[in-house]
mmCIF file of C-alpha atoms in Angstrom:
data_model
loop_
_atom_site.group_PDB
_atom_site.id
_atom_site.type_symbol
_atom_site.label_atom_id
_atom_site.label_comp_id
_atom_site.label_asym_id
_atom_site.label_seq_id
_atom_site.Cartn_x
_atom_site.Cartn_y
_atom_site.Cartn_z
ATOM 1 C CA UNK A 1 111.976 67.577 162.427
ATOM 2 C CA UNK A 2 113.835 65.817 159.237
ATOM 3 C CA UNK A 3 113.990 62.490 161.312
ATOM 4 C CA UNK A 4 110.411 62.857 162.605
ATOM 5 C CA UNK A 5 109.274 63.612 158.770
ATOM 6 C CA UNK A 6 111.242 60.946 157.453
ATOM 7 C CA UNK A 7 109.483 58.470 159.769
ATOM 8 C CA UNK A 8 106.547 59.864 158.642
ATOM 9 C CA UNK A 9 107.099 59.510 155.047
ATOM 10 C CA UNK A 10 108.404 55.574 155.599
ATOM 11 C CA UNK A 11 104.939 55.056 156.436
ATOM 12 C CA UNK A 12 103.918 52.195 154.042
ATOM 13 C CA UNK A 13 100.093 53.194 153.430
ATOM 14 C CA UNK A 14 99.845 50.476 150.093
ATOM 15 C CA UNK A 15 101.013 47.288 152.193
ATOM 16 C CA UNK A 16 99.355 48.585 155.430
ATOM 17 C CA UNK A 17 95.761 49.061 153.881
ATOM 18 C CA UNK A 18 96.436 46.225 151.675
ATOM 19 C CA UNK A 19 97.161 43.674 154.601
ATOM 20 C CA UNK A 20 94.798 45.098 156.742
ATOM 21 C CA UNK A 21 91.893 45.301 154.917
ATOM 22 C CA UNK A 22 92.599 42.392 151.624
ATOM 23 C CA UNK A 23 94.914 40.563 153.294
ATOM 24 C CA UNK A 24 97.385 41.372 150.237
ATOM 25 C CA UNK A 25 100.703 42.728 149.935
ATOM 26 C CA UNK A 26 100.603 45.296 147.181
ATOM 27 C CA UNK A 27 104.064 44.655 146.019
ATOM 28 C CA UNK A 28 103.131 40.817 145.165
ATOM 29 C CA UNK A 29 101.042 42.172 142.215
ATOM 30 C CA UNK A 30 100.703 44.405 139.230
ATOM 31 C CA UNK A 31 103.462 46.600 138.862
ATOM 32 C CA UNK A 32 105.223 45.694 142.543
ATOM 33 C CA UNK A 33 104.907 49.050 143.505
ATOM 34 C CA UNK A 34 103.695 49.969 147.296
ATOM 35 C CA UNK A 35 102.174 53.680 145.901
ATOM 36 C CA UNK A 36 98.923 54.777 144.963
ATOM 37 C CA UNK A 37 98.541 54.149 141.558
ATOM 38 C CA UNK A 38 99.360 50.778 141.863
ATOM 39 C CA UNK A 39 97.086 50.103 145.270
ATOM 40 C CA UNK A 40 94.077 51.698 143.148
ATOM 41 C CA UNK A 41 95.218 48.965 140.239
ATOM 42 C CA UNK A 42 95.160 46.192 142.411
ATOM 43 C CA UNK A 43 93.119 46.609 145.172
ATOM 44 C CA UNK A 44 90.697 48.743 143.590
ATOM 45 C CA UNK A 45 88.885 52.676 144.244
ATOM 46 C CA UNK A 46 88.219 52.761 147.898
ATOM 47 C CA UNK A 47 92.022 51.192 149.243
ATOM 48 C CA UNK A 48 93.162 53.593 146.244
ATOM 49 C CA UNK A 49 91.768 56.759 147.968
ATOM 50 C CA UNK A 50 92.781 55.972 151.235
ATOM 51 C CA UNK A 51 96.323 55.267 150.088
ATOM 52 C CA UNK A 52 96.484 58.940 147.987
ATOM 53 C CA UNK A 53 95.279 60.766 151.271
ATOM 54 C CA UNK A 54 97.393 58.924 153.266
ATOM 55 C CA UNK A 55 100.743 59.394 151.713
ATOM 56 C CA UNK A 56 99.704 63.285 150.474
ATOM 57 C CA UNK A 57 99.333 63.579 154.719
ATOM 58 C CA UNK A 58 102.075 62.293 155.362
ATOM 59 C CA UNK A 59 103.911 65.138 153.377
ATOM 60 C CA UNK A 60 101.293 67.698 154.740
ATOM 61 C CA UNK A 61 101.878 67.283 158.195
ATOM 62 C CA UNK A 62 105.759 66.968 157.992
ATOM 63 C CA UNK A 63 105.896 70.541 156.090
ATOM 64 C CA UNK A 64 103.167 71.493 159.207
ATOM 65 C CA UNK A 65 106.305 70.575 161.371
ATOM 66 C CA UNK A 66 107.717 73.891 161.343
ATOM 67 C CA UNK A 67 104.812 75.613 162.611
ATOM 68 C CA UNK A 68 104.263 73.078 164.928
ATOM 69 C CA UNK A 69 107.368 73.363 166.838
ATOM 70 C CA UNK A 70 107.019 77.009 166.669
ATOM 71 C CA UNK A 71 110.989 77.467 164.399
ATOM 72 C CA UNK A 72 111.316 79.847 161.462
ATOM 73 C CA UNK A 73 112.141 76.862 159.150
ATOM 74 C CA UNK A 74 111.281 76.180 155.306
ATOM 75 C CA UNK A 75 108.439 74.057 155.105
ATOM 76 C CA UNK A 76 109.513 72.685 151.815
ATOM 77 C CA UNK A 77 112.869 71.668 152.579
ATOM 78 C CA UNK A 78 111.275 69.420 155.923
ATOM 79 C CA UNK A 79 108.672 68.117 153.645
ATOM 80 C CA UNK A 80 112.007 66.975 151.766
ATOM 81 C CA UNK A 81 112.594 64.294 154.452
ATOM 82 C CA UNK A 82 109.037 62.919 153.856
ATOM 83 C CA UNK A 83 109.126 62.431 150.390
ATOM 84 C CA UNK A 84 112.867 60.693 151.075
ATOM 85 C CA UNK A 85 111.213 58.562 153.455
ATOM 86 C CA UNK A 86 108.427 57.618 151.479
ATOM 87 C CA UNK A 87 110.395 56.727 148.666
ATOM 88 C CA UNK A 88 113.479 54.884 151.103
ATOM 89 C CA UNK A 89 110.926 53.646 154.094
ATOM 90 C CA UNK A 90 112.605 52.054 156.497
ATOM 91 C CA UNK A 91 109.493 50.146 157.451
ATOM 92 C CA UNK A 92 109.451 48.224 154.343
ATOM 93 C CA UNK A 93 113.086 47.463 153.189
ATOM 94 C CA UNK A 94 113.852 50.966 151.729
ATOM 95 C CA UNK A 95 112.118 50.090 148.579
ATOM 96 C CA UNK A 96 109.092 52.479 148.390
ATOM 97 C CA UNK A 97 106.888 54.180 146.339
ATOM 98 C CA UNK A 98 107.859 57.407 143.105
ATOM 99 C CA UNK A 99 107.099 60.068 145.566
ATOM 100 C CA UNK A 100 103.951 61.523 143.313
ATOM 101 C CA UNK A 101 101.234 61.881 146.004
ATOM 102 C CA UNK A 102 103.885 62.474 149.089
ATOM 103 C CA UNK A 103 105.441 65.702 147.465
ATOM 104 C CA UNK A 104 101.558 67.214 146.510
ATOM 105 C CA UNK A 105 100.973 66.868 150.358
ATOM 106 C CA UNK A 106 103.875 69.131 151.071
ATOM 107 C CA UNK A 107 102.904 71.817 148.323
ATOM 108 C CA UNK A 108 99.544 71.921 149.734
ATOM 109 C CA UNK A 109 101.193 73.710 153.155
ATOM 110 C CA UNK A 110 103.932 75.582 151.493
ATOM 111 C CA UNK A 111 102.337 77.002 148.548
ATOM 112 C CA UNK A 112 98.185 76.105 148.499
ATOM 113 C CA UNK A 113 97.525 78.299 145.223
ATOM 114 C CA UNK A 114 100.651 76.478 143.637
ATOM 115 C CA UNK A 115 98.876 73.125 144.677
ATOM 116 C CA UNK A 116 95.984 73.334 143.009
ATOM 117 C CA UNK A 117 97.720 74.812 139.677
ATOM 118 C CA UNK A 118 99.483 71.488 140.144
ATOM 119 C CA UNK A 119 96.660 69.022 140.746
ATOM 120 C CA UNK A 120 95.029 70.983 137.878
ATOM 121 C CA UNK A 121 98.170 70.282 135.530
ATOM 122 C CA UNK A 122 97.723 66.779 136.779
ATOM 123 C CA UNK A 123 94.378 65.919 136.134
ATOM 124 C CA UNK A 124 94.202 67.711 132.707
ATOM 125 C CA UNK A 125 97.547 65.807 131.628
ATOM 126 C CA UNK A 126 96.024 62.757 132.961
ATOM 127 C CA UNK A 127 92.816 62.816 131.201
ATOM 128 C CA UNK A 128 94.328 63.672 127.529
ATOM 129 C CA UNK A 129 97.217 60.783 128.064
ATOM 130 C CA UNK A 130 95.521 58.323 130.228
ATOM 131 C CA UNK A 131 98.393 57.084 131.990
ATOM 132 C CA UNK A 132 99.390 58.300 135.418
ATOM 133 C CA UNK A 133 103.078 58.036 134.310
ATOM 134 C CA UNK A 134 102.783 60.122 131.871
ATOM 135 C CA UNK A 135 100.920 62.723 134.239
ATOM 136 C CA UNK A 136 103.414 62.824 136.396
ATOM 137 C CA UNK A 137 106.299 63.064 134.249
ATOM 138 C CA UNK A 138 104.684 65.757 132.364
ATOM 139 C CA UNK A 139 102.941 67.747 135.547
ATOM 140 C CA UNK A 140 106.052 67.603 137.284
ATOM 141 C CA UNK A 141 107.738 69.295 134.486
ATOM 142 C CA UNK A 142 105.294 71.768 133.750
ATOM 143 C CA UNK A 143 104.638 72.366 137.508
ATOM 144 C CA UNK A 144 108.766 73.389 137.275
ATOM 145 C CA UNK A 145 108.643 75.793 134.647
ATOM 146 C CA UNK A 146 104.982 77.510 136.717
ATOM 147 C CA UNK A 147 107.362 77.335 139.239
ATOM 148 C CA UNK A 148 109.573 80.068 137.743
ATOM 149 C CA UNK A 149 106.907 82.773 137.771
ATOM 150 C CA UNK A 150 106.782 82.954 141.800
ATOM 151 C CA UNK A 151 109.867 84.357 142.210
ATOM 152 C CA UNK A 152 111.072 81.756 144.670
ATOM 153 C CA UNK A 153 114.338 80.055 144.303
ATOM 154 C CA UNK A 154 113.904 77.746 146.658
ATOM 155 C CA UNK A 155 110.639 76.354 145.572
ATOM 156 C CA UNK A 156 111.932 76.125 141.497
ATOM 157 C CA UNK A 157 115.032 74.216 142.939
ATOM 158 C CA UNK A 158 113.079 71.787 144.620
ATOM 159 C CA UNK A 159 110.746 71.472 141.335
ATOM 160 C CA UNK A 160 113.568 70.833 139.321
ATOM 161 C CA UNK A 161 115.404 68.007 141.119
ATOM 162 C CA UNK A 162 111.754 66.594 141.973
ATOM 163 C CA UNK A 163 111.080 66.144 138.010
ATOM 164 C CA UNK A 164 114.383 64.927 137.494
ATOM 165 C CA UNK A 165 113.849 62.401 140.425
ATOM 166 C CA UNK A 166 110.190 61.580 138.710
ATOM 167 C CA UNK A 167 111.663 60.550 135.650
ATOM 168 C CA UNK A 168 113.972 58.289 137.000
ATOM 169 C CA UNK A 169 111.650 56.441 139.187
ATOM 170 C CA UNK A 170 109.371 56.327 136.049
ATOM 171 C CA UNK A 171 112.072 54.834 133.594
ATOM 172 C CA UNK A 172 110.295 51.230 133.403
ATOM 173 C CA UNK A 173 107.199 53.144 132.663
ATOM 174 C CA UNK A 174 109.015 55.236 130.178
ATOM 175 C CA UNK A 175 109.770 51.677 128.185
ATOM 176 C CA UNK A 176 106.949 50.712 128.961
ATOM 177 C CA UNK A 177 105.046 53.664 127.059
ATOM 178 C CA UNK A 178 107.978 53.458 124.122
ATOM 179 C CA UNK A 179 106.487 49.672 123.517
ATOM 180 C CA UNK A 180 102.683 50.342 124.093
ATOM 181 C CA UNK A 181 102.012 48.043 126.805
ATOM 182 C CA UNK A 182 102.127 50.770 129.539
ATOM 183 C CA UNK A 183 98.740 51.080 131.820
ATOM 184 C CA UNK A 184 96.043 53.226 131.008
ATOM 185 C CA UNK A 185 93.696 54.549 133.325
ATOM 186 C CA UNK A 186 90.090 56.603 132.805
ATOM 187 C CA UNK A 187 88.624 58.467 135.263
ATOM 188 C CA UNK A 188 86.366 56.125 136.842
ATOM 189 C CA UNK A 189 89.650 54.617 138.292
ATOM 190 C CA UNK A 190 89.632 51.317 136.515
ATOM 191 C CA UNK A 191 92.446 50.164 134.992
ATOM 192 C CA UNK A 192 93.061 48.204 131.634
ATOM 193 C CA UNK A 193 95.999 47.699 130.258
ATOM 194 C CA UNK A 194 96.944 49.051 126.664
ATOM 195 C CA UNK A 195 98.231 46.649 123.980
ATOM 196 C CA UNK A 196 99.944 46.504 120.762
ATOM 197 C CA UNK A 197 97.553 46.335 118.002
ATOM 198 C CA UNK A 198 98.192 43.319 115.521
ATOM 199 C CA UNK A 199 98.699 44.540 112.333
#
């Protein structure tokens, strides 16, 4: 099931839907990223949305796995090997996207109340910052510490060392917001990009 889910998660929806339908490779432009945020920024709303669904399924039905093959296994620690994938895809030089949309997938099959407390943190942290970096950093960390209050070790473990994996994929955005040039986003999913007032 982990090598199965892995596959899965090596799936490269950004440079599949980017070739196939703009003849572009997503990693050629803006931030060089294959993931959604950066598909939406370069390709635009409608590759964008196909890209998030995409890589949240590919977590989804990889923690579905279990059930599937009818074995008394933790969902969450299968969906594991999809988010590894997607972030280590063998199908595109093991350089892949920050693992965001992939790990939402899985919670929504382990834990569906605990998903939509976490696309609720999302989209509230995302609409006061305005940067998608920011949401995730942030959700990922509050998602953690909502973790605590379900009583399950197993799910708070995974939080953790998800956040702290976040924030290291994020670091360039973390200069990035430290020096005000870091992309901004509103909800009608265009994005600008912020810069440094002259003073």
């Amino acid at each position: 099931m982990c090598v199965i889910g892995y596959l899965l998660g090596s799936i490269p929806s950004g440079v599949w839907i980017g070739k196939l339908m703009y003849g572009k490779d997503v990693r050629d432009y803006g931030s060089g990223n294959m993931g959604t945020t950066n598909t939406f920024r370069v390709l635009g709303k409608k590759a964008g949305i196909i890209v998030l669904v995409m890589d949240m399924f590919k977590g989804t039905l990889t923690a579905l796995l279990p059930m599937m093959f009818g074995m008394h296994v933790n969902a969450l620690l299968i969906g594991l090997s999809a988010i590894i994938g997607h972030v280590f895809p063998i199908f595109a030089g093991f350089k892949g996207g920050k693992a965001v949309a992939t790990s939402v997938g899985v919670l929504l099959v382990y834990n569906p109340e605990f998903f939509l407390i976490a696309w609720v943190i999302f989209l509230i942290t995302l609409y006061v910052s305005s940067m998608v970096s920011v949401a995730s950093m942030v959700g990922f960390t509050l998602i953690t510490v909502v973790s605590l209050f379900y009583n399950d070790p197993i799910l708070t473990i995974v939080a953790l060392a998800l956040t702290i994996f976040i924030f290291i994929r994020h670091w360039g955005n973390i200069e990035r917001i430290k020096n005000g040039t870091e992309n901004m986003v509103h909800f009608g999913l265009l994005y600008r990009k912020k810069q440094k007032e002259n003073k």
